[in-house]
CSV table of C-alpha atoms in Angstrom, one decimal:
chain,number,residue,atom,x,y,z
A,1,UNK,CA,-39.1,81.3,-34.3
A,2,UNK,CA,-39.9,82.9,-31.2
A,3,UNK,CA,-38.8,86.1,-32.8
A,4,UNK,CA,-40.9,85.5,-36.0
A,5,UNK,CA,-44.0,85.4,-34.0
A,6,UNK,CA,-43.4,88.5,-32.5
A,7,UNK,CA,-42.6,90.2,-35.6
A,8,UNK,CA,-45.8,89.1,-37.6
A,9,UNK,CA,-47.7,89.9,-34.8
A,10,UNK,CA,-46.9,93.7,-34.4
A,11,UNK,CA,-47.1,93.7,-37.9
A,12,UNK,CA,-51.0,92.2,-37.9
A,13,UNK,CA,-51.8,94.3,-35.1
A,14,UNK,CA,-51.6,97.4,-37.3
A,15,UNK,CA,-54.4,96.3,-40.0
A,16,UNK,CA,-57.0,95.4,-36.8
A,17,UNK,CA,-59.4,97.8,-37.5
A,18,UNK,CA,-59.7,100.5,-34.3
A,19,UNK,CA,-56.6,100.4,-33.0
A,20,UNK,CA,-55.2,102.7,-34.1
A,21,UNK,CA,-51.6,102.1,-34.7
A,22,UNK,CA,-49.5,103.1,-37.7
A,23,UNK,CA,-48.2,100.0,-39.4
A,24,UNK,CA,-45.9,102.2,-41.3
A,25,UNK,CA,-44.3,102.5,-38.3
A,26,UNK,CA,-44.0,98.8,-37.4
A,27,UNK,CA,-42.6,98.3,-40.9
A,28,UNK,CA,-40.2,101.4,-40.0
A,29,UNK,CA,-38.9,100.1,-36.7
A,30,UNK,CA,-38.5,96.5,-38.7
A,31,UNK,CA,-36.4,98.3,-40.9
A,32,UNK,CA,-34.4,100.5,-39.0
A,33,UNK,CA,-33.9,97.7,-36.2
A,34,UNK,CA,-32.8,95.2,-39.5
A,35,UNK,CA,-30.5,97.2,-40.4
A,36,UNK,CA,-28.9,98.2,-37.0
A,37,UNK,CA,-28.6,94.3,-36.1
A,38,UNK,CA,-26.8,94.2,-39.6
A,39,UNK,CA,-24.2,96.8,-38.5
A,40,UNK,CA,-24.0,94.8,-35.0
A,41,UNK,CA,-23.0,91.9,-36.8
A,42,UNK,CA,-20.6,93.2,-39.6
A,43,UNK,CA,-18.6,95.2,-37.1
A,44,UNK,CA,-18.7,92.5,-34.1
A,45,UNK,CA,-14.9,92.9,-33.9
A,46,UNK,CA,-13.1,95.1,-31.6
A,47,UNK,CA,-10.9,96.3,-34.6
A,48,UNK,CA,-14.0,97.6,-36.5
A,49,UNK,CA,-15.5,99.8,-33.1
A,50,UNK,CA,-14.6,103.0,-35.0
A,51,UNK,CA,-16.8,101.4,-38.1
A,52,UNK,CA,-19.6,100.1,-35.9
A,53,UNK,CA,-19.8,104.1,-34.1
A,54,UNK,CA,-19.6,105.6,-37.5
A,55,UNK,CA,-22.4,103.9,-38.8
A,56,UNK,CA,-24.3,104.1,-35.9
A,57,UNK,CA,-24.3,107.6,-35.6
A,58,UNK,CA,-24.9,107.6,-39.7
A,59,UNK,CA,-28.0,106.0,-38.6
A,60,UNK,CA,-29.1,108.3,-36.2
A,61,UNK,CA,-28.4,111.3,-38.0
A,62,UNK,CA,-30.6,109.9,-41.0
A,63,UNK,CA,-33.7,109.1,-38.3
A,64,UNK,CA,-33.2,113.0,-37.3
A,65,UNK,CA,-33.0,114.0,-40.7
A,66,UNK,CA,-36.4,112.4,-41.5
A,67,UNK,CA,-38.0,114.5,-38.0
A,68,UNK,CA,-37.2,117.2,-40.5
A,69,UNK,CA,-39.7,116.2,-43.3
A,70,UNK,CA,-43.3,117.5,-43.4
A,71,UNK,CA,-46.0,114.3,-41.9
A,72,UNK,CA,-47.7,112.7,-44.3
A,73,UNK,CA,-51.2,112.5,-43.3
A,74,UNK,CA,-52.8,110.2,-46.0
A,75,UNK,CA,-50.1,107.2,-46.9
């Protein structure tokens, strides 16, 4: 529940008016940090290492991929 809190929290703090934080960006790191625990999980086993590092990196490489794309300026 602790966790919860936490989560809807960052999530409220970008629609305060003036501070100036990007809740897309909350709502990215929620995803990308959901889906990274979800890799964690599936591949908890030693035998699947090779799995976990693959996807990983797949990961990564699509987080570069989108430093490639033009910003969007008005969401």
């Amino acid at each position: 529940t602790g966790i919860a809190i936490i989560l809807g929290l960052n999530l409220v703090i970008g629609f305060i008016p003036g501070f100036n934080v990007s809740w897309q960006a909350h709502v990215g790191g929620l995803v990308v940090g959901a889906l990274v625990g979800l890799i964690f999980s599936v591949t908890r086993s030693p035998r699947r290492r090779a799995l976990q590092i693959a996807l990983l990196a797949a990961v990564a490489l699509g987080l570069v991929a989108l430093l490639l794309l033009p910003p969007v300026l008005f969401f």
